[in-house]
XYZ file of C-alpha atoms in Angstrom:
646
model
C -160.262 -209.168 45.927
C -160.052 -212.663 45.148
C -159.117 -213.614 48.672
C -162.521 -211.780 50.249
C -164.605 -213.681 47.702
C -163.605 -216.900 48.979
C -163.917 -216.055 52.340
C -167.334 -214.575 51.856
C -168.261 -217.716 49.675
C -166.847 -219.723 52.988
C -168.920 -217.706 55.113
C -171.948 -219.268 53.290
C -170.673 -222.482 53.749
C -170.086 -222.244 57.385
C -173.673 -220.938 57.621
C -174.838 -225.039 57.574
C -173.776 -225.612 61.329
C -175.915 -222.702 62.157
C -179.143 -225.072 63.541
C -175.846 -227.102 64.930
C -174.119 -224.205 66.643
C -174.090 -226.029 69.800
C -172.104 -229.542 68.385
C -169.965 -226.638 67.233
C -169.448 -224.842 70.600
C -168.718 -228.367 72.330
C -166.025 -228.702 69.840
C -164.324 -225.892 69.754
C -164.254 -225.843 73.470
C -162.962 -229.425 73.281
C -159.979 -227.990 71.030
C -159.041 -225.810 73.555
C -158.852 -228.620 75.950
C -156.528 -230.318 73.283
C -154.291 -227.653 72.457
C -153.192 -226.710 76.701
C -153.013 -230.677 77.640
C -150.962 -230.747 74.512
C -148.863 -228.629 75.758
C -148.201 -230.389 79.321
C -145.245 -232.960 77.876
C -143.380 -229.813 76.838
C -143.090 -228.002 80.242
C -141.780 -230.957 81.409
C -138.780 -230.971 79.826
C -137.882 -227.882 82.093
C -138.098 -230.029 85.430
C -136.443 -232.760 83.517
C -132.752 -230.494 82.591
C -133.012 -228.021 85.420
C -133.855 -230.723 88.192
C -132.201 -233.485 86.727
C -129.928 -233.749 83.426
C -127.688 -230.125 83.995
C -126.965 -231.157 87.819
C -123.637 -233.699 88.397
C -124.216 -237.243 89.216
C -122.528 -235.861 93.186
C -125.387 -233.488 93.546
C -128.304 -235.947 92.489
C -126.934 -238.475 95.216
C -126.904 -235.222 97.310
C -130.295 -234.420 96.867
C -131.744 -237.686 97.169
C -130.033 -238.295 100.675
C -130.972 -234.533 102.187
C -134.804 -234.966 100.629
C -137.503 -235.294 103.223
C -140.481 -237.416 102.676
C -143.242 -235.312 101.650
C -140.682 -232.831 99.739
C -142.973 -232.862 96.677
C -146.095 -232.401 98.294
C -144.947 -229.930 100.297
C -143.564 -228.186 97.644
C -147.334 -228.386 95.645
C -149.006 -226.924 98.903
C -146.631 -224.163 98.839
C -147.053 -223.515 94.985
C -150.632 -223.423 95.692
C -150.808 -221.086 98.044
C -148.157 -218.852 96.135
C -150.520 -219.243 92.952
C -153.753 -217.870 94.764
C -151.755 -215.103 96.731
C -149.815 -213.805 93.636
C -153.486 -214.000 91.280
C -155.152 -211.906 94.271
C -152.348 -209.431 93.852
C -152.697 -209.275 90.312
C -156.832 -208.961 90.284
C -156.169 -206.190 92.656
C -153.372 -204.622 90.888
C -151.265 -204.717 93.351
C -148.460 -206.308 91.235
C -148.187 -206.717 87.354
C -147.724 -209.479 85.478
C -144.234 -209.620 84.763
C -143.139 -209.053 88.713
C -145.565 -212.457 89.354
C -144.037 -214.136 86.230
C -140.511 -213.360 87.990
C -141.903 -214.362 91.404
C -143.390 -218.018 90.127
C -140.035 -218.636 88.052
C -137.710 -217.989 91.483
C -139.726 -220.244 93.032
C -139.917 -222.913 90.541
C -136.238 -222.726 89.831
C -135.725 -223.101 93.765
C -137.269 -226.100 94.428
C -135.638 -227.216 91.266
C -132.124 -226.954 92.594
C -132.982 -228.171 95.665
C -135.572 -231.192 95.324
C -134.583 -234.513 94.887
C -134.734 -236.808 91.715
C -137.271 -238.670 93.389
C -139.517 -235.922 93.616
C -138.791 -233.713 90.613
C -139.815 -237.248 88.697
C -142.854 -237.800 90.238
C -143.560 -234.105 89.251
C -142.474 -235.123 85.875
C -144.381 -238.375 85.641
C -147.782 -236.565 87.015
C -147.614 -234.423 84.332
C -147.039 -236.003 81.755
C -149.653 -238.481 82.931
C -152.460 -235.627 83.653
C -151.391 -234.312 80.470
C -151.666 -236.953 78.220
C -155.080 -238.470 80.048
C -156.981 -234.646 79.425
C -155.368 -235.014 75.637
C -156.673 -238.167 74.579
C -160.213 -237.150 76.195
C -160.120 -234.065 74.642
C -159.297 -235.591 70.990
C -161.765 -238.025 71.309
C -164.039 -235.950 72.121
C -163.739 -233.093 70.019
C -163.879 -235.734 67.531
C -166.976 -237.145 68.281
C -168.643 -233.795 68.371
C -167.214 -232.919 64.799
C -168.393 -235.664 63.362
C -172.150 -235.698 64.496
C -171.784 -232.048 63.242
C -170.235 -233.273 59.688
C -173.339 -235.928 59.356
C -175.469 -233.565 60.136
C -173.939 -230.636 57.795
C -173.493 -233.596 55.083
C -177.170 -234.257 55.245
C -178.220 -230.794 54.188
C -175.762 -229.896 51.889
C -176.644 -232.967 49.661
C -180.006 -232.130 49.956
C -180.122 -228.542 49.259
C -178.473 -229.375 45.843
C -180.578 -232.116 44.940
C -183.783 -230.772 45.311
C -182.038 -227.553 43.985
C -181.737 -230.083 40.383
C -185.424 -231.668 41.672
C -186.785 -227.996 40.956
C -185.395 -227.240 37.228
C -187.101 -227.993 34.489
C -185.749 -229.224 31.377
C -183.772 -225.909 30.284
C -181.690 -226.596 33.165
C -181.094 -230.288 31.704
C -180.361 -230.084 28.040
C -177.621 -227.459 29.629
C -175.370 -229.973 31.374
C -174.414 -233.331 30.524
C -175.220 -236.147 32.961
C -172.459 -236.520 34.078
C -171.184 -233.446 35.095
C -174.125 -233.151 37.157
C -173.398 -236.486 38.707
C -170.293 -235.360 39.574
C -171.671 -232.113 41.069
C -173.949 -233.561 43.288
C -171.930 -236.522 44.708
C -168.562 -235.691 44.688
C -168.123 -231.921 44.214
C -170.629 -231.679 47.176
C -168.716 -234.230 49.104
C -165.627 -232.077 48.889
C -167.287 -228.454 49.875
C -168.368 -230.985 52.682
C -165.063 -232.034 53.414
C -164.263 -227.949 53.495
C -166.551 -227.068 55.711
C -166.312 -229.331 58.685
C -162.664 -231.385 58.308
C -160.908 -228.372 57.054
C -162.700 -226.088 59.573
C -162.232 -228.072 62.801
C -158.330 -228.333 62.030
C -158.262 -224.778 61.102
C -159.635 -224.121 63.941
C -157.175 -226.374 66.373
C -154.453 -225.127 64.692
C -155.356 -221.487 64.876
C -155.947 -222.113 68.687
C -152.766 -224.012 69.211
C -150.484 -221.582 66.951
C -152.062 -219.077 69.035
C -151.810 -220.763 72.392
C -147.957 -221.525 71.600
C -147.325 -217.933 70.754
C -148.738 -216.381 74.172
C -146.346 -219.527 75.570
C -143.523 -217.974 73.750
C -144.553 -213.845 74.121
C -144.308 -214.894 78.415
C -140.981 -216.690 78.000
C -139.349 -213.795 75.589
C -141.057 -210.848 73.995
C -138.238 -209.753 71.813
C -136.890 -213.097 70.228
C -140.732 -214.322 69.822
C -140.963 -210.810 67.795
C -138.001 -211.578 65.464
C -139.634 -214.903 65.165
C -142.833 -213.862 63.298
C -141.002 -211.011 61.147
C -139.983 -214.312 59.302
C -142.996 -215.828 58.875
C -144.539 -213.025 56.369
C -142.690 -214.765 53.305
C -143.542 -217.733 53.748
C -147.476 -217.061 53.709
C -146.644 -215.489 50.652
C -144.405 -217.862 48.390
C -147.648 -220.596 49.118
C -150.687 -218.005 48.218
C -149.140 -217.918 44.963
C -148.698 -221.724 44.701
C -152.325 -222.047 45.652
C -153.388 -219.388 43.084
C -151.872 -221.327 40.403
C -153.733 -224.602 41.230
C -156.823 -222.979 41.677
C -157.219 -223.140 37.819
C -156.002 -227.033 37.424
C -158.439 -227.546 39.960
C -161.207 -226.139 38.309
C -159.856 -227.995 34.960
C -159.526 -231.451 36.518
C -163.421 -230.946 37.978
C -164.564 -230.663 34.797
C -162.493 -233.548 33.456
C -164.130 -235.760 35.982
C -167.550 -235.034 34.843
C -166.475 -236.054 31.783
C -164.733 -239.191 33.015
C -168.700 -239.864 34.690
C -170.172 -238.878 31.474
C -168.498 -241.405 29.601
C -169.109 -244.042 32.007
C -172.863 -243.157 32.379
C -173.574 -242.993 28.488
C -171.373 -246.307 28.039
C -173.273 -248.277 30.325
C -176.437 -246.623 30.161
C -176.436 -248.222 26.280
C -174.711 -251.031 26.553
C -177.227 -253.168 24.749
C -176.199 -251.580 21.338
C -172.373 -251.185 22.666
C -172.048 -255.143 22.688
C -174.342 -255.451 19.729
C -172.372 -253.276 17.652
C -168.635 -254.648 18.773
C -167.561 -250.985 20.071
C -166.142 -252.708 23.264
C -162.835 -251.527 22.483
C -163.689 -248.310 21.030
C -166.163 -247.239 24.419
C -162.201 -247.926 26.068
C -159.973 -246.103 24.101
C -162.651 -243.614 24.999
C -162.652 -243.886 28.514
C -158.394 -243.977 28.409
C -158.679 -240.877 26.713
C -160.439 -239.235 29.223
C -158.617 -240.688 31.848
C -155.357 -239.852 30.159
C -156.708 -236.215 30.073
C -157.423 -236.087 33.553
C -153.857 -237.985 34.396
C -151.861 -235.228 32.945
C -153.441 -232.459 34.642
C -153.219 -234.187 37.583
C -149.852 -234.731 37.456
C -149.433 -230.828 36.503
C -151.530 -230.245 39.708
C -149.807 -232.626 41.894
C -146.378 -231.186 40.957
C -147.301 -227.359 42.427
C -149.749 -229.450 45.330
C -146.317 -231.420 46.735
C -144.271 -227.894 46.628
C -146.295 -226.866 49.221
C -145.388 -228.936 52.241
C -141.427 -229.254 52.025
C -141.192 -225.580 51.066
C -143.276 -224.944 53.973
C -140.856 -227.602 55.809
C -137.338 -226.101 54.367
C -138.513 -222.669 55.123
C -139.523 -223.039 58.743
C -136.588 -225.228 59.769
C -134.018 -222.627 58.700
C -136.257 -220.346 60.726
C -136.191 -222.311 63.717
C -132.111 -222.872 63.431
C -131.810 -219.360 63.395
C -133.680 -218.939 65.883
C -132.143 -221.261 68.266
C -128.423 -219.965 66.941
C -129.600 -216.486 68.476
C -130.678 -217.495 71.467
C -127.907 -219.607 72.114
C -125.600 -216.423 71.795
C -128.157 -214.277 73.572
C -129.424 -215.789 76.114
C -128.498 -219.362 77.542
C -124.463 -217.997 76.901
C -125.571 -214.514 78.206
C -124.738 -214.262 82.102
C -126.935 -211.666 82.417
C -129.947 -213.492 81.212
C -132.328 -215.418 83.366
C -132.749 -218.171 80.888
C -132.057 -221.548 82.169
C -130.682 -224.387 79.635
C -134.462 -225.846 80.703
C -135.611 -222.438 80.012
C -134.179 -222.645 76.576
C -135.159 -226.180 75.396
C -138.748 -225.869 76.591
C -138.467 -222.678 74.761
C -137.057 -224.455 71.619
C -139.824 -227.414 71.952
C -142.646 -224.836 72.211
C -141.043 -222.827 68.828
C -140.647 -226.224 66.563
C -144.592 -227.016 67.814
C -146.048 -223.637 66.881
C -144.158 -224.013 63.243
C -146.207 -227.429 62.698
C -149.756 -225.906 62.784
C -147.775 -222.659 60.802
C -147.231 -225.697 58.193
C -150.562 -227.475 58.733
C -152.324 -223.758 58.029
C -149.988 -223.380 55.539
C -151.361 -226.749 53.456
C -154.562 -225.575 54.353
C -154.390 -222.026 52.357
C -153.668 -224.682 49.626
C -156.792 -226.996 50.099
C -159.145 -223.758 50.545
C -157.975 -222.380 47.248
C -158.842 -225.932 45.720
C -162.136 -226.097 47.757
C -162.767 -222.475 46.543
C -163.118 -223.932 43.086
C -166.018 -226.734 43.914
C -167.479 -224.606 46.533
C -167.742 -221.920 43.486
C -169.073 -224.942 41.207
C -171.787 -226.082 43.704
C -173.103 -222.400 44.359
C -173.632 -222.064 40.754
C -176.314 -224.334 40.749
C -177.522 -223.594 44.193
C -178.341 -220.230 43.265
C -179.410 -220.604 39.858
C -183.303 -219.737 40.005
C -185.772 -222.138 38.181
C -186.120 -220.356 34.388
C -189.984 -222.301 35.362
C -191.763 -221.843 38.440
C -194.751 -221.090 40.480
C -195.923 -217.522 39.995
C -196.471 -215.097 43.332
C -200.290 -215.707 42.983
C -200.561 -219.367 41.604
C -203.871 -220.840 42.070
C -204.718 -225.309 42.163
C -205.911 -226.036 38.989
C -208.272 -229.037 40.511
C -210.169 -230.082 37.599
C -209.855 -229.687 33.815
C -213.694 -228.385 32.894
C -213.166 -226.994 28.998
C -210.316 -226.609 27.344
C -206.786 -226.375 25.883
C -205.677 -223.718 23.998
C -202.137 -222.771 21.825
C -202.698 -219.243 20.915
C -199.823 -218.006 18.755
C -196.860 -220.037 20.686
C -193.680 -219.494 19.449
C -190.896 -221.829 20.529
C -186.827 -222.637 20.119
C -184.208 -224.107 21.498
C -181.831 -222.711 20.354
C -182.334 -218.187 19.355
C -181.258 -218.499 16.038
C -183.870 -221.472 15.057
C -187.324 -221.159 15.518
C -189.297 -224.760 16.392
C -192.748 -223.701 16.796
C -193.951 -220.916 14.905
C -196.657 -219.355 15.561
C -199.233 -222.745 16.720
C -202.954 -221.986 17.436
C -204.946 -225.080 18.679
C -208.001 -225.533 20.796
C -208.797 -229.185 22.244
C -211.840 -229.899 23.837
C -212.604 -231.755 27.055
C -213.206 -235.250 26.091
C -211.266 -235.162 22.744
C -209.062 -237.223 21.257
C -206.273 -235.177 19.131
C -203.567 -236.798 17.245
C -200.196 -234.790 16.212
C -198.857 -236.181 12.786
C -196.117 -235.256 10.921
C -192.337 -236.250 9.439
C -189.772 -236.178 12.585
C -188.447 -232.759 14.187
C -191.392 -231.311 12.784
C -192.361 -229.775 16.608
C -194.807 -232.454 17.797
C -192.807 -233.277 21.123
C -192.084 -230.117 21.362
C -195.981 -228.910 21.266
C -197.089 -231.201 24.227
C -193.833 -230.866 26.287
C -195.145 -226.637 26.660
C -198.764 -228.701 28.348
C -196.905 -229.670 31.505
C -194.885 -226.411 31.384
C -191.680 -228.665 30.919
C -190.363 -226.216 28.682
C -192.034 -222.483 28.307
C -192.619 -220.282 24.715
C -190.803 -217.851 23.314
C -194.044 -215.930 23.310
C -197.803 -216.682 22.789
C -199.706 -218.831 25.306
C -200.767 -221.857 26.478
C -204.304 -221.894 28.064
C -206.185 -223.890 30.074
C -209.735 -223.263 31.182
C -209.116 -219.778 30.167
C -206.604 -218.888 32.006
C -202.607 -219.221 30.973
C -200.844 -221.973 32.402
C -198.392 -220.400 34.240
C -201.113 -218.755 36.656
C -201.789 -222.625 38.250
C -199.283 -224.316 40.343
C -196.590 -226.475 38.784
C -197.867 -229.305 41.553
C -201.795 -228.925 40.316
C -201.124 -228.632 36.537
C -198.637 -231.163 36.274
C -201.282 -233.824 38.458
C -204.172 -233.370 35.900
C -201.509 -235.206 33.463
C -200.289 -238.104 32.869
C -197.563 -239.274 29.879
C -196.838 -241.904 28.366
C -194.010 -242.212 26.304
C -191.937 -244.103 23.803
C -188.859 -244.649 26.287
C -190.747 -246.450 28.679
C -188.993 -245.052 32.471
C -189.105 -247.384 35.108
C -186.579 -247.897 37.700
C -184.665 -250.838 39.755
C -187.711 -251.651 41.739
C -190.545 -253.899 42.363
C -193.807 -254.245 39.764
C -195.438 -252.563 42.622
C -193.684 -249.288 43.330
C -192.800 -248.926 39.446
C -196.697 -248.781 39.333
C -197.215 -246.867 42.220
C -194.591 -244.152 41.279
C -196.565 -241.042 42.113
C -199.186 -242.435 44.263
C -197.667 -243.855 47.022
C -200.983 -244.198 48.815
C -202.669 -246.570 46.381
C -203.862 -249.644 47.497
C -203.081 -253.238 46.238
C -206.723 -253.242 44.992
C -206.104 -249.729 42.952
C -202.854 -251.292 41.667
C -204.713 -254.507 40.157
C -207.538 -251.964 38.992
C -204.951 -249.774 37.190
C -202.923 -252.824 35.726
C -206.096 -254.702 34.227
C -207.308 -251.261 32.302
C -203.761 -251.444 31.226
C -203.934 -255.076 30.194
C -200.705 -255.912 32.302
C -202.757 -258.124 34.675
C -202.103 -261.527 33.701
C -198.757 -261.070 32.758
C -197.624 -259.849 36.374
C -199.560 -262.482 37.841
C -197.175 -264.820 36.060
C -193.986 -263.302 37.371
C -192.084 -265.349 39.916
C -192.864 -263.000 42.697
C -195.874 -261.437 41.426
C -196.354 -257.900 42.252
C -192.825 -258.178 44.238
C -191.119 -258.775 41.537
C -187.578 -256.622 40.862
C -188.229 -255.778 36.455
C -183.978 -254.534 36.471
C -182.717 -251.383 36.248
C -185.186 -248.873 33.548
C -187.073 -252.285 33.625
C -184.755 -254.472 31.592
C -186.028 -258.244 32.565
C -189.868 -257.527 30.929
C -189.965 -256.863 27.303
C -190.901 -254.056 25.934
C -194.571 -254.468 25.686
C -194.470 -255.543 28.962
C -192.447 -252.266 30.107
C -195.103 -249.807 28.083
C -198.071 -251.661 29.852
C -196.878 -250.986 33.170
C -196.081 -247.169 32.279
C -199.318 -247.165 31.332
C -200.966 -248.639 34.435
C -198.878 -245.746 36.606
C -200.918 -243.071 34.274
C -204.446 -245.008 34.789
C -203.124 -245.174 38.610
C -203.108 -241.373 38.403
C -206.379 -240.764 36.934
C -205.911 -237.786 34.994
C -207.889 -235.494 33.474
C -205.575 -234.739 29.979
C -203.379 -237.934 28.689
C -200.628 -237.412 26.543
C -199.429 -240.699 24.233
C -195.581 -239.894 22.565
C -194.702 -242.604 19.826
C -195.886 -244.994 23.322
C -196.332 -248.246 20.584
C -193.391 -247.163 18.152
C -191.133 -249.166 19.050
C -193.270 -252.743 19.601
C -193.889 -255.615 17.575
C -197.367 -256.317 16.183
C -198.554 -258.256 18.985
C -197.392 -256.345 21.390
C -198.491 -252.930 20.003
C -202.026 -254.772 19.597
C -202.170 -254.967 23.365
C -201.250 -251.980 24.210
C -203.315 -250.109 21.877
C -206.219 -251.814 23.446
C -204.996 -251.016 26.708
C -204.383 -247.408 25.364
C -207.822 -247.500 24.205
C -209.488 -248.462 28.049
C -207.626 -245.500 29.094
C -208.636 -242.691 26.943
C -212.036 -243.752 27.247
C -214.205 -240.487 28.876
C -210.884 -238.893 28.931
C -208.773 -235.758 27.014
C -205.879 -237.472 25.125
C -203.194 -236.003 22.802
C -201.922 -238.611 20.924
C -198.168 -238.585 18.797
C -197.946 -241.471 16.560
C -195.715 -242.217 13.374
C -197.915 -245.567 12.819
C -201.108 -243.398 11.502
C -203.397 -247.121 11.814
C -203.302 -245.909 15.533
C -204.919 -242.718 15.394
C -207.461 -243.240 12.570
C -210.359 -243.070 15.430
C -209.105 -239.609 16.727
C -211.840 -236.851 16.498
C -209.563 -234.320 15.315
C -205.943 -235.656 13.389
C -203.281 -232.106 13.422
C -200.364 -232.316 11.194
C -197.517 -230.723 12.372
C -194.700 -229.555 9.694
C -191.327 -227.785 10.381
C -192.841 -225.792 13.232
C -196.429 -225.061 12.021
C -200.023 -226.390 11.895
C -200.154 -227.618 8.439
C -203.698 -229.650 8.244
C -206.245 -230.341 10.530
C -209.208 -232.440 10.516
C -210.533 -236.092 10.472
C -208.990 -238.947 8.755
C -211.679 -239.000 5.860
C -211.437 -235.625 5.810
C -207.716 -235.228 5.195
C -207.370 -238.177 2.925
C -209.862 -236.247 0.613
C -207.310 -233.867 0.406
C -203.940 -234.524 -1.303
C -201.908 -232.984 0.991
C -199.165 -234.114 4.011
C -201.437 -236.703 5.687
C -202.534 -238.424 2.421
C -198.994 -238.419 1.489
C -197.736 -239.668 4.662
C -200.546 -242.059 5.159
C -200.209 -243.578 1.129
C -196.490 -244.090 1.730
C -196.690 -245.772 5.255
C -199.032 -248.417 3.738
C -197.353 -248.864 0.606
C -194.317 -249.945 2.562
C -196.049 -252.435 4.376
C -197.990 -253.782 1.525
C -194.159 -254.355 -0.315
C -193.244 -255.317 3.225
């Protein structure tokens, strides 16, 4: 059972050189080339001991002084015309195969006793020439075509999974760490790459020359070719189960590298407060750890991976002695058999080159188990359907006209812990809202359902009467933009940081956008201006400077609803100043939800919401609430008293 679900998985995989079929065909056909031209050197060693090596050094000399010039191609004008006559007779049925077989051999062996060395080499030499010219065309060619298929194949594999991960919403992303997915999408999917086209094309070659080898062998002797695959049955067998048992270190020692990545990726993503805080040594001991981890089932791995191949070897060369023993016995020492001494070494040669793609398929059962286990891993998350998507009949929502409405939502992580319980809200178009309220309380949570990054538990969101999940993910998320505390900007230029989402804006929008957010003058002073690299997540502006520019990408946008998450938190006085008033240029004729822990900021709001553990607990204005001595007074007499002792 387990064996058809991997080859039904593989079947899948092999479905990406579908549009390719063709760089396929080429290749295959190629292979075929390969595997008879490989065969060429072989067949000569026939003409090389029947002709040459078995005959006395008197009958060479012989030979060479009764040869007439033109003995060889003589000889290949006669074979010639023997080959067409004899495949006439056998179209026609007029003689069967093994009478022509019989026919060709006589011949063969007769010109053989009776050429000279002279010619019998240049035979030899031609061959081997011809033989090895098609080869090394052939390989080279079949390679070429393989690979244009594996860049190809490598292309759409990659990006299959990643806009697989592109489509999730966050669900998808609290579920896996970083860097497992990491991991996943670079180098899980550059193995099941490495499956599908390297592993395929030298199944494939070895398939065709295991089976070219054993027609080769079935001509030359039915019966001992017979005895020689009764043997072969074991051997398949002893190395499924060694590549059953790694199939479950391999899928440990995947998971152990995304946790190798994860490390890395958490290390270095905070390595501010790793070097601030002196834990240099302790991020690794951590990493060792990991590494150890992954070491030791390596090594457990490794020890069943290495059985493989000189099993395989061991096995297969006792097979082959026998097999020579026997025919030694039955045939070359047999007077009644027709085999020559050539007969038998060619026959030999052929039998030791079919057991080395036996071997190589051999290794492969053991890589295809392993590639089984990734191939499994990447289909996991290639069929995985987005928990949030586009309904069947989605409509644009192309302007926000009214208004937002929680009715009833009811939200958790987690089943057994409720985060939002039970929320009813309405904002108007053209209001400003503020969420208040002590930390966990649900506020992120709240404005995280707008954009349909998360969906409730039950209850709805609604907007302009009709639920959210009836527009378009594309259309909803567009009348948005958010601005958060962790400021997200990437390894890039002032420009396309600002431009993020509207890569047709002008330079003119851009310096537009960045004066509303106040970041104007600042980029102007940067040594390249709007060219300027800001470091990876924007690391060489500080972090007023970062928030401004997040902010010009939302005034860039122009959306209808804004969103504002702790987005002056974490700045100094003069730096929050400056983005408040740039804050303040962009809410201006405009929807905004607004998250704040400093409650100065949102003092202007037209309607202040205080969220506690889950639930609406006050709403109104700021006079209105601080005539009340409830959460916001509280919250709002204790902020100030700390700065007043501050």
């Amino acid at each position: 059972m387990e064996l058809k679900t991997n080859f039904t998985l593989y079947r899948r995989m092999l479905g990406y050189m579908a549009p390719h079929l063709h760089l396929a065909v080429l290749g295959i056909l190629f292979i075929l080339l390969f595997t008879v031209s490989s065969s060429v050197g072989i067949f000569t060693l026939k003409p090389l001991f029947d002709g040459i090596l078995t005959k006395s050094k008197a009958d060479l000399i012989q030979s060479e002084k009764n040869a007439t010039p033109g003995h060889a191609m003589t000889y290949a004008r006669e074979f010639g015309a023997l080959a067409y006559s004899e495949i006439v007779q056998v179209v026609r049925r007029e003689k069967g195969f093994k009478q022509v077989k019989n026919e060709f051999g006589a011949h063969f062996n007769g010109y053989l006793r009776t050429g000279s060395v002279s010619s019998i080499l240049m035979l030899t030499v031609f061959m081997i020439v011809a033989g090895v010219g098609v080869k090394c065309f052939s390989e080279y060619s079949k390679n070429m075509f393989f690979l244009r298929l594996n860049l190809r194949i490598m292309k759409r594999v990659r990006m299959d999974i990643y806009e697989k991960v592109m489509g999730f919403s966050m669900p998808f992303f609290n579920e896996y760490k970083i860097g497992f997915l990491m991991n996943r999408i670079i180098n899980e999917v550059g193995i099941m790459q490495s499956l599908i086209i390297t592993t395929a094309s030298a199944m494939i070659t070895n398939i065709a020359q295991v089976l070219f080898f054993f027609v080769i062998l079935i001509v030359m002797d039915v019966k001992l070719t017979l005895i020689l695959m009764l043997c072969f049955p074991p051997l398949v067998y002893m190395l499924d189960k060694v590549a059953s048992y790694l199939k479950g270190f391999q899928s440990r020692l995947q998971n152990l590298v995304g946790t190798i990545m994860s490390v890395v990726q958490e290390t270095l993503t905070g390595i501010r407060l790793v070097i601030a805080s002196n834990k240099q040594k302790y991020e690794v001991q951590r990493y060792e750890k990991a590494v150890d981890e992954f070491q030791s089932v390596t090594k457990k791995l490794s020890k069943f991976d290495f059985l493989a191949a000189p099993l395989s070897e061991f096995v297969t060369t006792i097979i082959g002695l026998g097999i020579v023993v026997y025919a030694l016995k039955s045939r070359v020492m047999n007077p009644e058999s027709s085999m020559t001494s050539g007969d038998f070494v060619v026959y030999v040669a052929f039998m030791f080159s079919m057991m080395r793609p036996i071997k190589a398929l051999n290794s492969f059962l053991v890589s295809f188990q392993k590639g089984m286990v990734v191939a499994g891993r990447v289909y996991d998350i290639l069929d995985r359907d987005p928990i949030i998507k586009n309904s069947d009949n989605a409509v644009t929502l192309t302007e926000f006209k009214d208004s937002i409405e929680f009715r009833n939502v009811v939200f958790s992580y987690a089943r057994d812990k409720q985060v939002l319980k039970g929320i009813n809200l309405t904002i108007k178009r053209g209001e400003i809202v503020a969420l208040v309220g002590s930390s966990g309380g649900g506020k992120t949570t709240l404005v995280d359902l707008l954009p349909r990054l998360y969906d409730p538990d039950s209850g709805e969101v609604i907007i302009d009467g009709r639920n959210i999940s009836e527009y378009t993910l594309e259309s909803l998320r567009d009348r948005m933009g958010v601005v958060t505390q962790e400021t997200i900007l990437f390894h890039d230029t002032v420009r396309n940081n600002i431009a993020y989402g509207s890569p047709a804006a002008s330079l003119d929008d851009l310096r537009k956008a960045a004066a509303v957010a106040n970041a104007l003058d600042f980029i102007e002073e940067l040594p390249n201006k709007w060219d300027t690299i800001i470091g990876e997540r924007g690391t060489l502006l500080s972090g007023g400077q970062r928030q401004r520019l997040c902010i010009a990408r939302a005034v860039l946008r122009n959306p209808d609803i804004l969103i504002f998450d702790e987005a002056t938190s974490a700045l100094d006085n003069e730096s929050e100043a400056k983005v408040q008033e740039a804050i303040d240029n962009l809410i201006k004729n405009r929807t905004a939800i607004v998250i704040a822990h400093r409650l100065s900021t949102i003092r202007r709001a037209d309607n202040i919401v205080v969220v506690d553990n889950g639930s609406i607990a006050e709403t109104g204005t700021h006079d209105d609430l601080m005539k009340n001595d409830g959460i916001y007074k509280r919250l709002y007499n204790l902020q100030f008293r700390d700065r007043a002792w501050g």
